mmCIF file of C-alpha atoms in Angstrom:
data_model
loop_
_atom_site.group_PDB
_atom_site.id
_atom_site.type_symbol
_atom_site.label_atom_id
_atom_site.label_comp_id
_atom_site.label_asym_id
_atom_site.label_seq_id
_atom_site.Cartn_x
_atom_site.Cartn_y
_atom_site.Cartn_z
ATOM 1 C CA MET A 592 -21.299 -4.871 -35.535
ATOM 2 C CA PRO A 593 -20.707 -5.322 -31.739
ATOM 3 C CA LEU A 594 -23.479 -4.069 -29.648
ATOM 4 C CA GLN A 595 -21.420 -1.391 -27.914
ATOM 5 C CA LYS A 596 -20.615 0.346 -31.272
ATOM 6 C CA SER A 597 -24.384 0.113 -32.253
ATOM 7 C CA PHE A 598 -25.409 1.568 -29.029
ATOM 8 C CA LEU A 599 -23.131 4.443 -29.240
ATOM 9 C CA LEU A 600 -23.940 5.163 -32.854
ATOM 10 C CA MET A 601 -27.598 5.225 -32.046
ATOM 11 C CA LEU A 602 -27.227 7.004 -28.946
ATOM 12 C CA SER A 603 -25.039 9.932 -30.065
ATOM 13 C CA ILE A 604 -25.392 10.612 -33.740
ATOM 14 C CA PRO A 605 -27.780 8.267 -35.269
ATOM 15 C CA TRP A 606 -27.566 9.582 -38.776
ATOM 16 C CA LEU A 607 -24.053 8.139 -38.833
ATOM 17 C CA PHE A 608 -25.671 4.456 -38.577
ATOM 18 C CA THR A 609 -25.128 3.849 -42.361
ATOM 19 C CA HIS A 610 -23.642 1.159 -44.425
ATOM 20 C CA ASN A 611 -20.249 2.858 -44.199
ATOM 21 C CA ASN A 612 -20.487 1.995 -40.621
ATOM 22 C CA LEU A 613 -21.328 -1.401 -41.035
ATOM 23 C CA HIS A 614 -19.443 -2.636 -43.889
ATOM 24 C CA ALA A 615 -16.249 -3.655 -41.951
ATOM 25 C CA ALA A 616 -18.253 -5.997 -39.689
ATOM 26 C CA ASP A 617 -17.817 -9.091 -41.851
ATOM 27 C CA GLN A 618 -14.304 -8.376 -43.093
ATOM 28 C CA LYS A 619 -11.198 -9.606 -41.481
ATOM 29 C CA PRO A 620 -8.606 -6.914 -40.898
ATOM 30 C CA GLN A 621 -5.624 -7.202 -43.037
ATOM 31 C CA GLN A 622 -2.650 -8.567 -40.899
ATOM 32 C CA LEU A 623 0.414 -6.395 -40.941
ATOM 33 C CA ASP A 624 3.889 -7.758 -40.986
ATOM 34 C CA PHE A 625 6.825 -6.650 -39.011
ATOM 35 C CA ARG A 626 10.239 -7.731 -37.507
ATOM 36 C CA ILE A 627 10.981 -7.895 -33.802
ATOM 37 C CA GLN A 628 14.470 -6.796 -32.745
ATOM 38 C CA LEU A 629 15.235 -7.111 -29.176
ATOM 39 C CA SER A 630 18.167 -5.394 -27.385
ATOM 40 C CA THR A 631 18.960 -4.518 -23.707
ATOM 41 C CA ALA A 632 19.419 -0.928 -22.646
ATOM 42 C CA ILE A 633 20.967 -1.808 -19.065
ATOM 43 C CA LYS A 634 21.050 -4.813 -16.883
ATOM 44 C CA GLY A 635 22.504 -5.886 -13.532
ATOM 45 C CA TYR A 636 20.906 -7.062 -10.264
ATOM 46 C CA ASP A 637 21.885 -6.833 -6.585
ATOM 47 C CA GLY A 638 19.046 -8.820 -4.896
ATOM 48 C CA LYS A 639 17.709 -5.681 -2.967
ATOM 49 C CA THR A 640 16.502 -3.060 -5.658
ATOM 50 C CA CYS A 641 15.531 -3.431 -9.163
ATOM 51 C CA TRP A 642 14.572 -1.048 -11.961
ATOM 52 C CA VAL A 643 10.829 -0.859 -12.831
ATOM 53 C CA HIS A 644 8.545 1.463 -14.760
ATOM 54 C CA ALA A 645 10.785 1.572 -17.717
ATOM 55 C CA ARG A 646 8.915 3.608 -20.343
ATOM 56 C CA ALA A 647 10.099 6.196 -23.046
ATOM 57 C CA GLY A 648 9.012 9.101 -25.187
ATOM 58 C CA ALA A 649 10.714 10.352 -28.633
ATOM 59 C CA ILE A 650 11.636 13.882 -29.437
ATOM 60 C CA PRO A 651 11.382 13.982 -33.200
ATOM 61 C CA VAL A 652 13.905 15.293 -35.680
ATOM 62 C CA GLY A 653 13.842 19.055 -36.076
ATOM 63 C CA ALA A 654 12.075 19.651 -32.777
ATOM 64 C CA PRO A 655 13.607 21.966 -30.284
ATOM 65 C CA GLY A 656 16.740 20.589 -28.820
ATOM 66 C CA ASN A 657 17.037 18.000 -31.576
ATOM 67 C CA SER A 658 19.313 18.943 -34.392
ATOM 68 C CA SER A 659 20.451 15.403 -35.175
ATOM 69 C CA SER A 660 19.167 13.225 -38.120
ATOM 70 C CA ASP A 661 17.566 10.643 -35.617
ATOM 71 C CA PRO A 662 14.750 10.966 -32.797
ATOM 72 C CA ILE A 663 16.081 11.479 -29.242
ATOM 73 C CA VAL A 664 14.495 8.653 -27.133
ATOM 74 C CA VAL A 665 14.298 9.413 -23.536
ATOM 75 C CA MET A 666 13.427 6.463 -21.073
ATOM 76 C CA THR A 667 12.435 7.078 -17.411
ATOM 77 C CA MET A 668 12.359 4.403 -14.823
ATOM 78 C CA GLN A 669 12.791 4.152 -10.986
ATOM 79 C CA LYS A 670 14.189 1.804 -8.373
ATOM 80 C CA LEU A 671 12.042 -0.593 -6.370
ATOM 81 C CA LEU A 672 12.747 -1.756 -2.914
ATOM 82 C CA LEU A 673 12.162 -5.568 -3.288
ATOM 83 C CA SER A 674 11.502 -6.075 0.427
ATOM 84 C CA GLY A 675 8.455 -4.111 0.363
ATOM 85 C CA SER A 676 5.204 -3.529 -1.798
ATOM 86 C CA ASP A 677 5.416 -0.884 -4.486
ATOM 87 C CA ILE A 678 8.137 1.145 -2.598
ATOM 88 C CA PHE A 679 9.605 3.470 -5.194
ATOM 89 C CA TYR A 680 12.436 5.887 -5.341
ATOM 90 C CA ALA A 681 13.555 8.806 -7.453
ATOM 91 C CA LEU A 682 12.905 8.661 -11.227
ATOM 92 C CA ASN A 683 16.002 8.225 -13.418
ATOM 93 C CA SER A 684 16.397 9.081 -16.896
ATOM 94 C CA MET A 685 18.357 7.366 -19.941
ATOM 95 C CA ARG A 686 18.785 8.661 -23.567
ATOM 96 C CA THR A 687 19.625 7.564 -26.825
ATOM 97 C CA ASP A 688 20.532 9.759 -29.779
ATOM 98 C CA ASN A 689 21.214 7.090 -32.133
ATOM 99 C CA LEU A 690 18.062 4.742 -32.115
ATOM 100 C CA GLY A 691 19.205 2.589 -29.374
ATOM 101 C CA LYS A 692 22.799 1.695 -30.528
ATOM 102 C CA THR A 693 24.050 3.319 -27.318
ATOM 103 C CA TRP A 694 22.412 4.583 -24.189
ATOM 104 C CA GLN A 695 23.494 7.462 -21.728
ATOM 105 C CA GLY A 696 22.719 7.248 -18.180
ATOM 106 C CA PRO A 697 20.822 6.116 -15.937
ATOM 107 C CA VAL A 698 20.770 9.745 -14.424
ATOM 108 C CA GLU A 699 18.801 10.456 -11.278
ATOM 109 C CA GLN A 700 16.425 13.310 -11.710
ATOM 110 C CA LYS A 701 16.631 15.199 -8.305
ATOM 111 C CA ASN A 702 13.213 17.060 -9.245
ATOM 112 C CA LEU A 703 11.516 13.784 -9.407
ATOM 113 C CA SER A 704 12.846 12.347 -6.206
ATOM 114 C CA ARG A 705 10.973 11.975 -2.824
ATOM 115 C CA HIS A 706 9.558 14.904 -1.078
ATOM 116 C CA ASN A 707 8.934 15.384 2.575
ATOM 117 C CA LEU A 708 5.174 15.886 3.698
ATOM 118 C CA PRO A 709 4.123 18.043 6.474
ATOM 119 C CA ASP A 710 2.718 15.081 8.408
ATOM 120 C CA GLY A 711 6.084 13.204 8.267
ATOM 121 C CA GLY A 712 5.450 10.983 5.311
ATOM 122 C CA GLU A 713 7.221 11.129 1.898
ATOM 123 C CA VAL A 714 5.735 11.556 -1.729
ATOM 124 C CA VAL A 715 7.216 10.606 -5.106
ATOM 125 C CA VAL A 716 5.865 10.441 -8.549
ATOM 126 C CA SER A 717 5.590 6.857 -9.964
ATOM 127 C CA ASP A 718 4.056 4.937 -12.895
ATOM 128 C CA PHE A 719 5.372 7.820 -15.070
ATOM 129 C CA TRP A 720 5.051 7.707 -18.921
ATOM 130 C CA PRO A 721 6.851 10.266 -21.295
ATOM 131 C CA GLN A 722 5.171 11.160 -24.453
ATOM 132 C CA TRP A 723 5.863 13.878 -27.098
ATOM 133 C CA HIS A 724 3.160 16.585 -27.104
ATOM 134 C CA ALA A 725 3.320 17.935 -30.645
ATOM 135 C CA LYS A 726 1.360 21.033 -30.184
ATOM 136 C CA SER A 727 3.648 22.559 -27.581
ATOM 137 C CA LYS A 728 6.598 20.740 -29.034
ATOM 138 C CA THR A 729 7.454 19.345 -25.400
ATOM 139 C CA LEU A 730 8.299 15.915 -24.037
ATOM 140 C CA LEU A 731 5.518 15.620 -21.396
ATOM 141 C CA GLY A 732 5.727 12.827 -18.757
ATOM 142 C CA ILE A 733 2.500 12.094 -16.786
ATOM 143 C CA GLY A 734 2.190 9.769 -13.724
ATOM 144 C CA HIS A 735 0.670 9.959 -10.364
ATOM 145 C CA THR A 736 2.028 10.359 -6.685
ATOM 146 C CA VAL A 737 2.417 7.741 -3.968
ATOM 147 C CA ARG A 738 2.932 8.597 -0.387
ATOM 148 C CA TYR A 739 5.009 6.483 2.230
ATOM 149 C CA TYR A 740 5.111 6.375 5.974
ATOM 150 C CA ASN A 741 8.179 4.794 7.403
ATOM 151 C CA ASN A 742 8.813 3.534 3.869
ATOM 152 C CA ARG A 743 5.314 1.788 3.606
ATOM 153 C CA ILE A 744 2.131 2.816 1.864
ATOM 154 C CA ASP A 745 -0.495 3.731 4.341
ATOM 155 C CA HIS A 746 -3.577 3.010 2.294
ATOM 156 C CA LYS A 747 -5.694 5.357 4.377
ATOM 157 C CA LYS A 748 -3.442 8.369 3.686
ATOM 158 C CA ASN A 749 -2.427 7.322 0.162
ATOM 159 C CA ILE A 750 -4.222 9.976 -1.875
ATOM 160 C CA ARG A 751 -3.616 9.500 -5.614
ATOM 161 C CA VAL A 752 -2.895 12.695 -7.603
ATOM 162 C CA THR A 753 -2.026 13.007 -11.293
ATOM 163 C CA SER A 754 1.319 14.706 -11.710
ATOM 164 C CA TYR A 755 3.348 15.705 -14.636
ATOM 165 C CA ALA A 756 6.968 17.114 -15.771
ATOM 166 C CA THR A 757 8.666 18.219 -18.847
ATOM 167 C CA TYR A 758 11.974 17.376 -20.232
ATOM 168 C CA ASP A 759 14.723 19.755 -21.377
ATOM 169 C CA PRO A 760 16.881 17.991 -24.140
ATOM 170 C CA LYS A 761 19.650 20.590 -23.874
ATOM 171 C CA THR A 762 20.386 19.756 -20.176
ATOM 172 C CA ASN A 763 18.904 16.304 -19.931
ATOM 173 C CA VAL A 764 17.030 17.416 -16.915
ATOM 174 C CA TRP A 765 13.301 16.906 -16.006
ATOM 175 C CA SER A 766 11.449 19.875 -14.506
ATOM 176 C CA ASN A 767 9.954 19.698 -10.968
ATOM 177 C CA TRP A 768 6.535 17.889 -11.001
ATOM 178 C CA LYS A 769 3.371 19.656 -11.045
ATOM 179 C CA SER A 770 -0.104 18.251 -9.985
ATOM 180 C CA LEU A 771 -3.133 18.471 -12.102
ATOM 181 C CA LYS A 772 -6.004 20.591 -10.570
ATOM 182 C CA LEU A 773 -9.275 19.115 -10.680
ATOM 183 C CA PRO A 774 -12.793 20.173 -9.766
ATOM 184 C CA ASP A 775 -14.305 19.311 -6.425
ATOM 185 C CA GLY A 776 -16.276 16.049 -6.238
ATOM 186 C CA PRO A 777 -15.961 12.480 -4.911
ATOM 187 C CA GLU A 778 -14.481 11.268 -8.284
ATOM 188 C CA PHE A 779 -11.545 13.703 -8.046
ATOM 189 C CA ALA A 780 -10.621 13.056 -4.213
ATOM 190 C CA SER A 781 -8.103 10.297 -5.141
ATOM 191 C CA SER A 782 -7.531 10.154 -8.933
ATOM 192 C CA GLY A 783 -4.327 9.202 -10.790
ATOM 193 C CA ALA A 784 -2.981 8.497 -14.523
ATOM 194 C CA GLY A 785 -0.513 5.919 -13.402
ATOM 195 C CA SER A 786 0.775 3.630 -16.045
ATOM 196 C CA VAL A 787 -1.748 4.901 -18.353
ATOM 197 C CA GLN A 788 -1.208 5.579 -22.329
ATOM 198 C CA ARG A 789 -2.868 9.058 -23.258
ATOM 199 C CA TYR A 790 -3.953 10.047 -26.766
ATOM 200 C CA ASP A 791 -3.180 13.520 -27.959
ATOM 201 C CA LEU A 792 -5.862 15.143 -30.326
ATOM 202 C CA PRO A 793 -4.871 17.190 -33.503
ATOM 203 C CA ASN A 794 -5.679 20.424 -31.609
ATOM 204 C CA GLY A 795 -3.188 19.539 -28.819
ATOM 205 C CA ASP A 796 -5.839 18.394 -26.245
ATOM 206 C CA ILE A 797 -5.039 15.421 -24.385
ATOM 207 C CA LEU A 798 -7.322 12.503 -23.627
ATOM 208 C CA LEU A 799 -6.078 11.214 -20.384
ATOM 209 C CA PRO A 800 -7.538 7.996 -18.844
ATOM 210 C CA VAL A 801 -7.556 7.935 -15.104
ATOM 211 C CA TYR A 802 -8.665 5.715 -12.196
ATOM 212 C CA PHE A 803 -10.076 6.871 -9.118
ATOM 213 C CA THR A 804 -11.393 5.584 -5.647
ATOM 214 C CA LYS A 805 -14.456 7.479 -4.261
ATOM 215 C CA PRO A 806 -14.327 8.122 -0.472
ATOM 216 C CA GLY A 807 -15.729 5.161 1.249
ATOM 217 C CA LYS A 808 -15.427 2.854 -1.747
ATOM 218 C CA LYS A 809 -12.887 -0.137 -1.824
ATOM 219 C CA VAL A 810 -12.885 -0.387 -5.689
ATOM 220 C CA SER A 811 -11.708 1.862 -8.173
ATOM 221 C CA ASP A 812 -13.535 3.411 -11.306
ATOM 222 C CA VAL A 813 -12.044 4.713 -14.580
ATOM 223 C CA MET A 814 -13.035 7.589 -16.728
ATOM 224 C CA VAL A 815 -11.280 9.826 -19.459
ATOM 225 C CA ILE A 816 -10.395 13.420 -18.693
ATOM 226 C CA ARG A 817 -9.761 16.002 -21.746
ATOM 227 C CA CYS A 818 -6.975 18.273 -20.646
ATOM 228 C CA ARG A 819 -5.375 21.126 -22.333
ATOM 229 C CA PHE A 820 -1.318 21.708 -22.112
ATOM 230 C CA ASP A 821 0.470 24.954 -23.084
ATOM 231 C CA GLY A 822 3.947 23.719 -22.679
ATOM 232 C CA GLU A 823 3.965 24.496 -18.793
ATOM 233 C CA THR A 824 0.508 23.637 -17.248
ATOM 234 C CA LEU A 825 -1.744 20.950 -17.748
ATOM 235 C CA LYS A 826 -5.385 22.079 -17.224
ATOM 236 C CA TYR A 827 -8.538 20.124 -16.667
ATOM 237 C CA VAL A 828 -11.339 20.993 -19.250
ATOM 238 C CA GLU A 829 -13.935 18.019 -18.965
ATOM 239 C CA HIS A 830 -14.351 14.407 -18.339
ATOM 240 C CA GLY A 831 -16.587 11.601 -19.677
ATOM 241 C CA ASN A 832 -18.669 8.820 -18.015
ATOM 242 C CA GLU A 833 -17.607 6.568 -15.210
ATOM 243 C CA LEU A 834 -16.851 2.822 -16.050
ATOM 244 C CA SER A 835 -17.352 0.656 -13.095
ATOM 245 C CA ILE A 836 -17.195 -3.165 -12.124
ATOM 246 C CA ASP A 837 -18.533 -4.717 -8.847
ATOM 247 C CA PHE A 838 -15.682 -7.448 -8.432
ATOM 248 C CA GLY A 839 -11.973 -7.442 -7.514
ATOM 249 C CA ARG A 840 -10.508 -4.100 -7.083
ATOM 250 C CA GLY A 841 -12.538 -2.539 -9.873
ATOM 251 C CA PHE A 842 -11.064 -1.040 -12.959
ATOM 252 C CA ALA A 843 -7.576 0.513 -13.133
ATOM 253 C CA GLU A 844 -4.667 1.380 -15.266
ATOM 254 C CA PRO A 845 -6.642 2.292 -18.483
ATOM 255 C CA SER A 846 -4.963 3.126 -21.820
ATOM 256 C CA ILE A 847 -6.572 4.824 -24.870
ATOM 257 C CA THR A 848 -5.938 4.958 -28.598
ATOM 258 C CA LYS A 849 -7.673 5.955 -31.829
ATOM 259 C CA PHE A 850 -7.843 3.670 -34.778
ATOM 260 C CA GLY A 851 -10.025 4.822 -37.707
ATOM 261 C CA ASP A 852 -13.039 6.634 -36.430
ATOM 262 C CA TRP A 853 -13.123 5.122 -32.962
ATOM 263 C CA PHE A 854 -11.384 5.426 -29.601
ATOM 264 C CA TYR A 855 -10.580 2.396 -27.702
ATOM 265 C CA LEU A 856 -9.932 1.749 -24.019
ATOM 266 C CA THR A 857 -8.257 -1.228 -22.509
ATOM 267 C CA LEU A 858 -8.868 -1.627 -18.564
ATOM 268 C CA ARG A 859 -7.215 -3.892 -15.878
ATOM 269 C CA ASN A 860 -9.242 -5.836 -13.422
ATOM 270 C CA ASP A 861 -8.135 -8.655 -11.081
ATOM 271 C CA LYS A 862 -9.934 -11.521 -12.886
ATOM 272 C CA PHE A 863 -10.028 -10.218 -16.655
ATOM 273 C CA ALA A 864 -8.820 -7.590 -19.091
ATOM 274 C CA TYR A 865 -11.627 -5.454 -20.506
ATOM 275 C CA VAL A 866 -12.068 -3.344 -23.463
ATOM 276 C CA THR A 867 -14.611 -0.674 -24.808
ATOM 277 C CA CYS A 868 -15.035 1.931 -27.460
ATOM 278 C CA SER A 869 -16.105 5.449 -27.931
ATOM 279 C CA MET A 870 -16.864 7.865 -30.696
ATOM 280 C CA ASP A 871 -15.860 11.053 -28.783
ATOM 281 C CA GLY A 872 -12.939 9.538 -26.667
ATOM 282 C CA LEU A 873 -14.937 10.568 -23.573
ATOM 283 C CA HIS A 874 -18.092 8.655 -23.389
ATOM 284 C CA PHE A 875 -17.556 4.847 -23.415
ATOM 285 C CA ALA A 876 -19.764 2.059 -23.812
ATOM 286 C CA PRO A 877 -20.024 -0.767 -20.906
ATOM 287 C CA PRO A 878 -16.656 -2.830 -21.214
ATOM 288 C CA GLN A 879 -16.437 -6.271 -22.513
ATOM 289 C CA LYS A 880 -13.930 -8.873 -21.661
ATOM 290 C CA TRP A 881 -10.858 -9.271 -23.882
ATOM 291 C CA THR A 882 -11.090 -12.487 -25.932
ATOM 292 C CA PHE A 883 -9.723 -14.154 -29.038
ATOM 293 C CA GLU A 884 -11.963 -13.930 -32.158
ATOM 294 C CA ASP A 885 -13.380 -17.347 -31.420
ATOM 295 C CA GLY A 886 -14.810 -15.777 -28.062
ATOM 296 C CA GLN A 887 -12.295 -17.575 -25.862
ATOM 297 C CA ASP A 888 -10.879 -15.652 -23.068
ATOM 298 C CA LEU A 889 -7.652 -13.886 -23.801
ATOM 299 C CA GLY A 890 -6.249 -14.915 -20.501
ATOM 300 C CA SER A 891 -4.980 -11.607 -19.487
ATOM 301 C CA TYR A 892 -5.694 -10.342 -15.906
ATOM 302 C CA ASN A 893 -4.594 -8.171 -13.147
ATOM 303 C CA THR A 894 -1.892 -6.211 -15.105
ATOM 304 C CA GLN A 895 -1.427 -3.654 -17.687
ATOM 305 C CA ALA A 896 -2.235 -3.700 -21.379
ATOM 306 C CA HIS A 897 -1.326 -1.004 -23.844
ATOM 307 C CA TRP A 898 -1.692 -0.356 -27.530
ATOM 308 C CA VAL A 899 0.435 -0.279 -30.507
ATOM 309 C CA THR A 900 -1.305 1.666 -33.130
ATOM 310 C CA HIS A 901 -0.191 1.492 -36.808
ATOM 311 C CA ALA A 902 -2.088 3.624 -39.421
ATOM 312 C CA ASN A 903 -3.332 0.240 -41.097
ATOM 313 C CA GLY A 904 -3.624 -1.945 -38.010
ATOM 314 C CA LEU A 905 -4.375 -1.826 -34.301
ATOM 315 C CA PHE A 906 -2.446 -4.039 -31.826
ATOM 316 C CA LEU A 907 -2.562 -4.922 -28.144
ATOM 317 C CA VAL A 908 0.462 -5.632 -25.898
ATOM 318 C CA TYR A 909 -0.303 -8.063 -22.993
ATOM 319 C CA THR A 910 0.527 -10.812 -20.774
ATOM 320 C CA ARG A 911 -1.780 -13.892 -20.306
ATOM 321 C CA ARG A 912 -2.126 -17.428 -18.800
ATOM 322 C CA GLY A 913 -1.571 -20.709 -20.734
ATOM 323 C CA ALA A 914 2.079 -20.053 -21.927
ATOM 324 C CA LYS A 915 3.700 -22.551 -19.555
ATOM 325 C CA ASN A 916 4.219 -19.689 -17.388
ATOM 326 C CA ASP A 917 2.484 -20.441 -14.048
ATOM 327 C CA HIS A 918 5.871 -19.837 -12.292
ATOM 328 C CA VAL A 919 5.795 -16.209 -13.182
ATOM 329 C CA PHE A 920 4.003 -14.080 -10.793
ATOM 330 C CA ARG A 921 0.458 -13.453 -12.152
ATOM 331 C CA ASN A 922 1.543 -15.116 -15.427
ATOM 332 C CA ARG A 923 3.122 -11.568 -16.290
ATOM 333 C CA ALA A 924 5.774 -12.880 -18.873
ATOM 334 C CA PRO A 925 6.250 -13.398 -21.749
ATOM 335 C CA LEU A 926 5.215 -10.274 -23.273
ATOM 336 C CA PHE A 927 2.758 -10.822 -26.263
ATOM 337 C CA ILE A 928 1.636 -8.680 -29.139
ATOM 338 C CA GLY A 929 -1.523 -9.417 -31.078
ATOM 339 C CA GLN A 930 -3.449 -7.604 -33.908
ATOM 340 C CA VAL A 931 -6.759 -6.558 -32.996
ATOM 341 C CA ASN A 932 -9.896 -7.022 -35.027
ATOM 342 C CA PRO A 933 -11.436 -3.580 -34.253
ATOM 343 C CA GLU A 934 -14.965 -4.526 -35.087
ATOM 344 C CA LYS A 935 -15.045 -7.352 -32.779
ATOM 345 C CA MET A 936 -12.671 -5.866 -30.370
ATOM 346 C CA ALA A 937 -11.030 -9.017 -29.956
ATOM 347 C CA ILE A 938 -7.337 -10.576 -30.711
ATOM 348 C CA ILE A 939 -6.515 -12.352 -34.035
ATOM 349 C CA ARG A 940 -5.165 -15.524 -32.594
ATOM 350 C CA ASN A 941 -2.881 -16.414 -35.290
ATOM 351 C CA SER A 942 -1.399 -12.954 -35.174
ATOM 352 C CA GLU A 943 -0.033 -13.218 -31.708
ATOM 353 C CA ARG A 944 3.600 -13.072 -31.247
ATOM 354 C CA ILE A 945 6.246 -12.740 -28.353
ATOM 355 C CA LEU A 946 7.763 -9.371 -28.191
ATOM 356 C CA VAL A 947 9.862 -10.224 -25.071
ATOM 357 C CA PRO A 948 10.515 -13.610 -23.693
ATOM 358 C CA GLU A 949 10.022 -14.731 -20.133
ATOM 359 C CA ARG A 950 13.096 -15.664 -17.761
ATOM 360 C CA GLY A 951 11.043 -16.038 -14.390
ATOM 361 C CA ALA A 952 10.620 -12.282 -13.874
ATOM 362 C CA ARG A 953 7.427 -10.439 -14.626
ATOM 363 C CA LEU A 954 6.890 -8.080 -17.482
ATOM 364 C CA GLY A 955 3.646 -6.465 -16.818
ATOM 365 C CA ASN A 956 4.652 -2.945 -16.380
ATOM 366 C CA PHE A 957 5.810 -1.606 -19.808
ATOM 367 C CA GLY A 958 5.592 1.224 -22.102
ATOM 368 C CA VAL A 959 5.322 1.781 -26.030
ATOM 369 C CA VAL A 960 6.718 4.676 -27.888
ATOM 370 C CA ASP A 961 6.277 5.586 -31.577
ATOM 371 C CA VAL A 962 9.998 6.377 -32.528
ATOM 372 C CA ASN A 963 9.525 7.187 -36.418
ATOM 373 C CA ALA A 964 7.298 5.938 -39.112
ATOM 374 C CA ASN A 965 9.510 2.728 -39.246
ATOM 375 C CA GLU A 966 9.750 1.887 -35.678
ATOM 376 C CA THR A 967 7.790 1.469 -32.592
ATOM 377 C CA TRP A 968 9.373 0.326 -29.376
ATOM 378 C CA VAL A 969 7.900 -1.698 -26.342
ATOM 379 C CA ILE A 970 10.251 -0.953 -23.351
ATOM 380 C CA VAL A 971 9.933 -3.207 -20.168
ATOM 381 C CA SER A 972 12.115 -4.058 -17.311
ATOM 382 C CA GLU A 973 12.349 -7.467 -15.524
ATOM 383 C CA TRP A 974 10.569 -6.830 -12.204
ATOM 384 C CA MET A 975 12.354 -9.219 -9.575
ATOM 385 C CA GLN A 976 9.737 -10.224 -7.456
ATOM 386 C CA THR A 977 7.880 -13.374 -7.653
ATOM 387 C CA HIS A 978 5.491 -15.912 -5.642
ATOM 388 C CA GLY A 979 5.816 -16.032 -1.859
ATOM 389 C CA PRO A 980 6.903 -16.751 0.803
ATOM 390 C CA ASN A 981 10.197 -15.455 -0.339
ATOM 391 C CA TYR A 982 8.998 -12.692 -2.811
ATOM 392 C CA ILE A 983 12.458 -11.639 -3.911
ATOM 393 C CA MET A 984 14.260 -13.458 -6.953
ATOM 394 C CA PRO A 985 17.724 -14.553 -6.044
ATOM 395 C CA VAL A 986 20.622 -13.001 -7.971
ATOM 396 C CA ASP A 987 21.549 -16.582 -9.143
ATOM 397 C CA ASN A 988 17.902 -17.579 -10.099
ATOM 398 C CA LYS A 989 17.545 -20.624 -12.426
ATOM 399 C CA TYR A 990 15.843 -18.699 -15.092
ATOM 400 C CA GLY A 991 18.702 -16.137 -15.689
ATOM 401 C CA ALA A 992 16.583 -12.892 -14.936
ATOM 402 C CA ASP A 993 18.937 -10.053 -14.081
ATOM 403 C CA ASN A 994 16.619 -7.003 -14.173
ATOM 404 C CA SER A 995 17.372 -6.416 -17.724
ATOM 405 C CA VAL A 996 15.658 -3.413 -19.258
ATOM 406 C CA TYR A 997 14.459 -4.548 -22.670
ATOM 407 C CA VAL A 998 13.914 -2.540 -25.833
ATOM 408 C CA SER A 999 11.875 -4.608 -28.239
ATOM 409 C CA LYS A 1000 11.648 -2.900 -31.565
ATOM 410 C CA ILE A 1001 8.743 -3.433 -33.902
ATOM 411 C CA LEU A 1002 10.219 -2.601 -37.270
ATOM 412 C CA TRP A 1003 7.337 -2.154 -39.664
ATOM 413 C CA ASN A 1004 7.495 -3.662 -43.206
ATOM 414 C CA GLN A 1005 4.875 -1.211 -44.082
ATOM 415 C CA PRO A 1006 6.075 2.238 -43.013
ATOM 416 C CA GLN A 1007 3.383 4.565 -41.451
ATOM 417 C CA PRO A 1008 2.620 7.929 -43.133
ATOM 418 C CA VAL A 1009 4.664 10.854 -41.697
ATOM 419 C CA LYS A 1010 2.551 12.892 -39.317
ATOM 420 C CA GLU A 1011 2.199 16.435 -39.718
ATOM 421 C CA GLU A 1012 3.817 18.321 -36.673
#
């Protein structure tokens, strides 16, 4: 058993450190089989802006506002100004009521567009991720804010704030965004849940990973906040330990899941991707680098990774070096999926498959949505910026990228048990 798990078990509840906790250490997980079906929700590129942050949530059959026989899948994304760095505009919404055969939209969401600030700047929600909240029967999207001055980020003024909104399936409209109120303290001064994958507990409480920068620090740290949502307001309850690293820009863009009895957290860092585990979803062991089972570095760095969690297997979706992809900015394409050996917290090398092929554009910002017991979708857009000195990919680029918004369906050969809502 890895040191982290032994440490957590002995530290928190030592009487659980029994043979039942150890027996899986020497067993290789059963590899699950699935088919991959790739489609495009929308495409088209003008050389000036492009769609980014494409992610979706699913409203299940029988939920309020969904009287059809299929889940309603709602995608959000926003335009990026290619001549700048992370210059985002209003969130737009797309929707399919027939499992992706056709898509409606995109429709600009006025409530999630830029707002003026008293000091002359502008603020907008970005890095947004919709996800169904079963307890309140609400599609709840969470992201964080970014501030602009003269259409540029002023890092001295850019205070991150976790922000959220809800979706009305009857009107196809997202609500005004609200901000998560946090206690006083340096760890809460600039804290955001941008591009993070949350985990909803059976009682409805939300485990929300965030990354934050304390005043006077240049690097960001990570922690998990437990929140409560009543259908309208997201409230802070408590938070876990801080996870820090001294090199690069620290830890960022964490994502959490639960598989078996353990919670797992994956973290971004400039040089490597990291992973750690927890028994309660709040207090995590020191992170270790993501590797293959043989200990070789996974090769993922300076971008997001997210979880695909099946009842019988845990998977990571990621990008990495070593795929003849040095021409792609930070090697952020193709998009891979690999099954995780949860005891070793490592990727089973021969399980790795390509979810979305590379066409020169980066695919590092993406989302995962459980659509039904048979299908999990990974949604990603081609981000049309590349290496300098000319960072904008031309419309007629030799790779054929055209800002396609891909829907990569994972069709399970072994369906998951139906969850009780």
